[in-house]
Amino acid sequence: MSTSLSSGIPDVSGELEQFMTLEQFIIDRQNQFPHSAAAFSRLLRDLSVAAKIINRNICQAGILDVLGESGTVNVQDEHQKKLDEIADRELVRALRKGGECCLIGSEEQAETISMNSNQESHGQYAVFFDPLDGSSNTDINASVGTIFSVYLLPEDWTGNEDDVLDVALQPGAEQVAAGYVAYGSSTMFVFTTGHGVNGFTLDPSIGEFLLTRPDLTIPDHGSTYSVNEADIEDFSPELRDFLTWMKRTDPETGDRIRARYIGSFVSDFHRTLLGGGLYVYPATDNYPEGKLRLMYECNPMAFLVEQAGGSASTGYKRVMDVQPTDLHQRVPLYIGSVPLVEAAERFLQGEQTLDD
Ligand code: P6P
């Protein structure tokens, strides 16, 4: 234990000398924030508070009666886990209390939730989120995550339910912020406001997110790929050829890419962002449009990966250029290092084959 005071008093709070807290970072970067820096700072704070509460529930799962299914089915026709509903409730509660969010779209809610209608909010931000992605992993103590996407709505929007989707469903390129919380061996809050990507690790002993991964960039050549190859019989011949090509032994280095699939998008994406590589959820028989949702899974991760120097495609189009038509619409997803995403697009679009 280091001592920094002449009196020999042990210095156990050295982390505050070494690290910047999320709040300090937000204050330092306010000039980069969209619209009102103060309002946006408060919105980020609200999301980080919800993340800490969700983290506490996850870390005490088993001790608290929060494991297993809640007995309800969501709009996706998925059996909800108790932690799905807890995470959804905490995010709605934090955003409603914070007052900066005027509209919410959640994986767990069939319709959007407007907060202007009863003056709960003077805010102008719409927040779309998957409150607990990969929740099937909670009962086996595997990592899960929260994903969020933030848009700025027109100042003159009054919260009218009739035109809410016309106003809210904007292409991902219009996002003003996006991020995720990875509840893993440590809990990380990773986000972008369009000025790069920064990662913060929760120090539960002081309840602060500390800047541990500044200016994250994705390597061009990664060592892993993520796809559920149990569905390979559903994959198009072009996709199967791409996977064969990607798994070849590199003639120059003799290396081969490794398969990693946690079954939790946030965790598989986080590994891909830090180490490079590719995550794929393509069209399958069960999910002909792909499984991942555009508004609160694909778009936020696409914003992050592009800000980190990577790429996100449907296989045919930049994810963030897709014009949404439904709150819960799904798209195929190829996301990660640029060379691998571009190679996938070449195979899928018939511009490259195994004979090339
Ligand atoms: P499959 C979790 O339900 C999720 O949405 C992602 O987190 C995960 O990557 C994917 O589905 C896993 O789906 O079909 O491989 O089990």
XYZ file of C-alpha atoms and ligand atoms in Angstrom:
372
model
C 0.000 0.000 0.000
C 1.546 3.311 -1.053
C 1.927 6.138 1.432
C 2.146 9.609 0.037
C 1.806 11.650 3.216
C 4.759 12.345 5.453
C 2.596 11.288 8.372
C 2.632 7.784 6.898
C -1.167 7.751 6.525
C -1.786 5.082 3.868
C -2.983 6.594 0.600
C -5.841 4.292 -0.433
C -7.482 6.772 -2.783
C -4.684 7.034 -5.294
C -7.108 6.198 -8.076
C -8.486 9.722 -7.993
C -4.978 11.009 -8.706
C -4.449 8.514 -11.526
C -7.878 8.478 -13.184
C -10.507 10.952 -14.422
C -14.085 10.238 -13.348
C -16.927 10.135 -15.882
C -18.323 13.324 -14.382
C -14.956 15.127 -14.694
C -14.681 13.882 -18.296
C -18.180 15.140 -19.098
C -17.372 18.572 -17.664
C -14.046 18.707 -19.552
C -15.688 17.760 -22.874
C -18.872 19.842 -22.613
C -17.855 21.884 -25.643
C -18.190 18.735 -27.746
C -21.732 17.911 -26.612
C -24.739 18.400 -28.843
C -27.246 21.152 -28.193
C -27.162 22.105 -24.512
C -23.978 20.891 -22.838
C -25.598 21.085 -19.401
C -28.677 19.131 -20.514
C -26.621 16.509 -22.294
C -24.285 16.180 -19.315
C -27.293 15.532 -17.105
C -28.619 12.934 -19.576
C -25.300 11.038 -19.500
C -25.347 11.207 -15.698
C -28.873 9.738 -15.636
C -27.754 6.830 -17.840
C -24.690 6.180 -15.675
C -26.783 6.157 -12.491
C -29.150 3.595 -14.016
C -26.117 1.535 -15.054
C -24.846 1.449 -11.463
C -28.223 0.300 -10.149
C -28.529 -2.379 -12.842
C -24.964 -3.453 -12.072
C -25.828 -3.863 -8.390
C -28.785 -6.090 -9.232
C -26.667 -8.222 -11.578
C -23.815 -8.537 -9.070
C -26.224 -9.670 -6.346
C -28.259 -11.962 -8.607
C -28.949 -15.128 -6.672
C -28.722 -13.292 -3.372
C -31.506 -10.998 -4.563
C -34.354 -12.945 -6.138
C -33.711 -11.528 -9.625
C -32.733 -14.617 -11.613
C -34.938 -16.580 -13.942
C -37.952 -15.598 -16.007
C -40.542 -13.057 -14.965
C -43.370 -15.026 -16.554
C -44.086 -12.345 -19.157
C -43.378 -12.173 -22.901
C -42.160 -8.982 -24.603
C -43.067 -7.500 -27.956
C -40.297 -9.602 -29.514
C -42.210 -12.689 -28.332
C -39.254 -13.411 -26.037
C -39.696 -14.701 -22.494
C -38.550 -11.833 -20.300
C -36.037 -12.382 -17.527
C -36.600 -10.637 -14.195
C -33.386 -8.701 -14.835
C -34.731 -7.556 -18.244
C -37.648 -5.899 -16.481
C -35.488 -4.503 -13.677
C -33.032 -2.957 -16.159
C -35.877 -1.521 -18.236
C -37.566 -0.081 -15.130
C -34.339 1.518 -13.836
C -33.536 3.173 -17.172
C -37.078 4.560 -17.566
C -37.046 5.733 -13.932
C -33.642 7.461 -14.248
C -34.526 9.191 -17.541
C -37.957 10.239 -16.274
C -36.471 11.657 -13.050
C -33.632 13.390 -14.903
C -36.038 15.361 -17.118
C -33.713 15.648 -20.139
C -35.320 12.832 -22.135
C -38.642 13.462 -23.886
C -39.005 10.088 -25.605
C -37.966 6.525 -24.835
C -37.867 3.465 -27.100
C -37.064 0.198 -25.342
C -36.658 -3.380 -26.533
C -38.926 -4.333 -23.638
C -41.746 -1.904 -24.538
C -44.027 -2.391 -27.565
C -44.475 1.347 -28.106
C -42.380 4.443 -27.456
C -42.890 6.268 -24.139
C -43.434 10.028 -24.508
C -42.500 12.139 -21.479
C -43.589 15.499 -22.848
C -47.234 14.587 -22.733
C -47.575 15.083 -18.984
C -44.796 17.622 -18.628
C -42.444 15.122 -16.970
C -39.772 16.450 -19.213
C -38.504 19.701 -20.662
C -35.939 17.639 -22.514
C -35.265 17.230 -26.200
C -33.453 13.920 -26.281
C -34.901 10.641 -27.501
C -33.187 7.596 -26.000
C -33.496 4.112 -27.469
C -32.111 1.217 -25.476
C -31.804 -2.501 -25.057
C -31.896 -2.543 -21.264
C -30.238 -5.922 -20.830
C -28.828 -7.504 -23.965
C -27.885 -11.167 -23.737
C -30.034 -11.658 -20.651
C -30.208 -15.395 -21.325
C -26.663 -15.369 -19.923
C -27.586 -13.958 -16.515
C -28.514 -17.305 -14.981
C -25.115 -18.793 -15.928
C -23.089 -15.823 -14.673
C -21.911 -14.893 -18.183
C -21.556 -11.263 -19.206
C -24.471 -9.119 -20.384
C -24.908 -5.489 -21.352
C -27.032 -2.367 -21.792
C -27.008 -0.535 -25.146
C -28.244 3.049 -25.676
C -28.686 5.430 -28.600
C -29.429 9.171 -28.290
C -31.073 11.529 -30.785
C -31.954 15.224 -30.525
C -35.610 15.861 -31.391
C -36.892 19.089 -32.998
C -37.371 21.945 -30.518
C -40.951 22.418 -31.671
C -41.919 18.778 -31.104
C -44.628 18.775 -28.447
C -44.680 15.070 -27.752
C -47.642 14.452 -30.022
C -48.182 10.693 -30.123
C -49.589 10.869 -33.673
C -46.299 11.808 -35.294
C -43.891 10.297 -32.773
C -42.443 7.672 -35.099
C -42.088 10.168 -37.954
C -40.037 12.352 -35.600
C -38.174 9.660 -33.694
C -37.229 7.082 -36.308
C -34.185 8.794 -37.826
C -31.245 7.056 -39.554
C -28.365 6.140 -37.254
C -26.252 8.842 -38.875
C -28.402 11.373 -36.945
C -27.445 9.978 -33.519
C -25.813 12.524 -31.202
C -24.504 9.870 -28.798
C -24.375 6.120 -28.315
C -22.865 3.704 -25.858
C -23.069 0.518 -23.907
C -22.462 -0.837 -20.431
C -20.668 -4.181 -20.318
C -21.425 -6.053 -17.061
C -18.517 -8.466 -17.161
C -15.445 -9.266 -15.054
C -15.512 -5.509 -14.554
C -18.310 -3.103 -15.441
C -17.479 -0.720 -18.266
C -19.332 2.332 -19.583
C -18.253 2.988 -23.188
C -19.693 5.869 -25.206
C -19.240 8.350 -28.025
C -20.684 11.777 -28.823
C -19.071 11.825 -32.252
C -15.620 12.778 -30.966
C -14.037 9.364 -30.540
C -14.812 6.523 -28.133
C -13.908 6.433 -24.434
C -14.260 3.621 -21.887
C -14.794 3.947 -18.143
C -14.482 1.200 -15.533
C -16.716 1.209 -12.462
C -14.852 1.282 -9.152
C -17.621 -0.092 -6.924
C -15.723 0.902 -3.793
C -16.325 4.575 -4.597
C -19.238 4.246 -7.036
C -17.424 6.117 -9.805
C -16.776 5.251 -13.453
C -13.052 5.943 -14.048
C -11.512 6.640 -17.488
C -9.478 3.509 -18.247
C -9.763 3.244 -22.056
C -9.283 6.728 -23.549
C -9.616 7.231 -27.326
C -10.451 3.612 -28.194
C -9.639 2.548 -31.772
C -10.347 -0.822 -33.387
C -7.319 -2.634 -34.907
C -7.548 -3.227 -38.661
C -6.470 -6.853 -38.286
C -8.189 -8.690 -35.481
C -7.722 -12.197 -34.183
C -11.351 -13.267 -33.685
C -14.679 -13.537 -35.461
C -18.129 -14.031 -33.916
C -21.025 -15.762 -35.651
C -23.336 -18.546 -34.548
C -22.287 -21.205 -37.073
C -25.028 -23.523 -35.800
C -27.141 -21.651 -38.381
C -24.700 -22.292 -41.241
C -27.306 -24.290 -43.197
C -29.407 -21.102 -43.279
C -26.547 -18.937 -44.553
C -26.404 -17.913 -48.226
C -23.752 -19.657 -50.375
C -21.962 -16.294 -50.620
C -21.803 -15.988 -46.824
C -20.569 -19.572 -46.474
C -17.814 -18.837 -49.025
C -16.866 -15.673 -47.112
C -16.552 -17.626 -43.854
C -14.386 -20.241 -45.605
C -12.176 -17.471 -46.979
C -11.958 -15.680 -43.612
C -10.936 -18.911 -41.810
C -8.139 -19.730 -44.265
C -4.550 -19.888 -43.037
C -2.912 -16.574 -43.865
C -0.265 -17.461 -46.487
C 2.038 -14.702 -45.238
C 1.827 -15.176 -41.466
C 0.602 -18.760 -41.160
C -1.999 -17.461 -38.678
C -5.699 -18.401 -38.586
C -8.541 -16.286 -37.179
C -10.110 -17.708 -33.993
C -13.852 -18.214 -33.293
C -15.312 -16.562 -30.198
C -19.065 -16.438 -29.500
C -20.383 -15.485 -26.049
C -23.980 -15.121 -27.211
C -24.096 -11.640 -25.706
C -23.781 -8.960 -28.392
C -22.333 -6.342 -26.023
C -19.568 -8.704 -24.900
C -18.810 -10.017 -28.400
C -18.778 -6.435 -29.692
C -16.596 -5.172 -26.815
C -13.971 -7.855 -27.564
C -14.109 -7.016 -31.285
C -13.756 -3.276 -30.580
C -10.699 -3.768 -28.364
C -8.970 -6.568 -30.302
C -10.261 -6.150 -33.848
C -12.076 -8.766 -35.936
C -15.672 -9.213 -36.992
C -19.112 -9.855 -35.451
C -21.842 -11.169 -37.731
C -25.523 -11.778 -37.231
C -26.803 -12.513 -40.762
C -30.227 -13.336 -42.112
C -31.307 -16.842 -41.017
C -34.486 -18.927 -41.414
C -35.580 -17.880 -37.907
C -34.560 -14.245 -38.478
C -34.873 -13.480 -42.216
C -34.010 -9.802 -41.551
C -31.304 -10.691 -39.032
C -31.905 -10.876 -35.260
C -30.423 -7.636 -33.968
C -32.614 -4.529 -33.790
C -31.637 -1.465 -35.797
C -32.640 1.337 -33.396
C -31.147 0.097 -30.127
C -28.537 -2.517 -31.045
C -27.128 -2.030 -34.562
C -27.172 1.777 -34.854
C -25.497 2.563 -31.496
C -22.767 -0.033 -32.063
C -22.345 1.198 -35.644
C -21.808 4.769 -34.351
C -19.241 3.522 -31.846
C -17.342 1.308 -34.279
C -17.134 4.040 -36.949
C -15.893 6.507 -34.338
C -13.238 3.922 -33.438
C -12.171 3.540 -37.087
C -14.219 0.452 -37.916
C -17.251 -0.268 -40.067
C -20.840 -1.560 -39.764
C -22.828 -2.890 -42.719
C -25.997 -4.842 -43.466
C -23.829 -6.638 -46.025
C -25.148 -4.316 -48.696
C -25.427 -0.892 -47.026
C -23.901 1.204 -44.240
C -26.040 0.463 -41.169
C -26.289 4.124 -40.188
C -27.751 5.024 -43.599
C -30.763 2.690 -43.193
C -34.007 4.687 -42.914
C -35.914 3.074 -40.008
C -39.540 2.120 -40.611
C -40.363 0.494 -37.288
C -39.171 0.849 -33.686
C -38.263 -2.841 -33.453
C -37.097 -3.538 -36.980
C -34.163 -5.884 -37.462
C -31.268 -5.774 -39.941
C -28.422 -8.178 -40.768
C -25.179 -6.979 -39.157
C -21.512 -7.208 -40.164
C -19.499 -5.052 -37.742
C -15.820 -4.708 -36.870
C -12.497 -4.075 -38.606
C -12.870 -2.376 -41.974
C -10.968 -4.955 -44.080
C -13.191 -7.812 -42.841
C -16.463 -5.898 -43.232
C -15.446 -4.875 -46.757
C -14.464 -8.470 -47.610
C -17.869 -9.696 -46.380
C -19.584 -7.116 -48.571
C -17.510 -8.191 -51.629
C -18.504 -11.851 -51.182
C -22.164 -11.105 -50.436
C -22.405 -8.806 -53.452
C -20.697 -11.290 -55.797
C -17.590 -9.137 -56.271
C -15.281 -11.800 -54.805
C -15.387 -15.622 -54.762
C -13.192 -18.403 -53.405
C -11.705 -18.765 -56.896
C -10.270 -15.241 -56.842
P -28.264 -16.644 -31.042
C -29.104 -11.988 -27.247
O -30.444 -12.470 -27.268
C -28.811 -11.494 -28.652
O -29.710 -10.512 -29.015
C -27.384 -10.983 -28.704
O -26.954 -10.458 -27.500
C -26.603 -12.220 -29.082
O -25.412 -11.916 -29.777
C -27.594 -12.987 -29.973
O -28.896 -12.594 -29.545
C -27.437 -14.477 -29.813
O -28.381 -15.073 -30.683
O -29.301 -16.852 -32.137
O -26.857 -16.878 -31.540
O -28.543 -17.379 -29.763
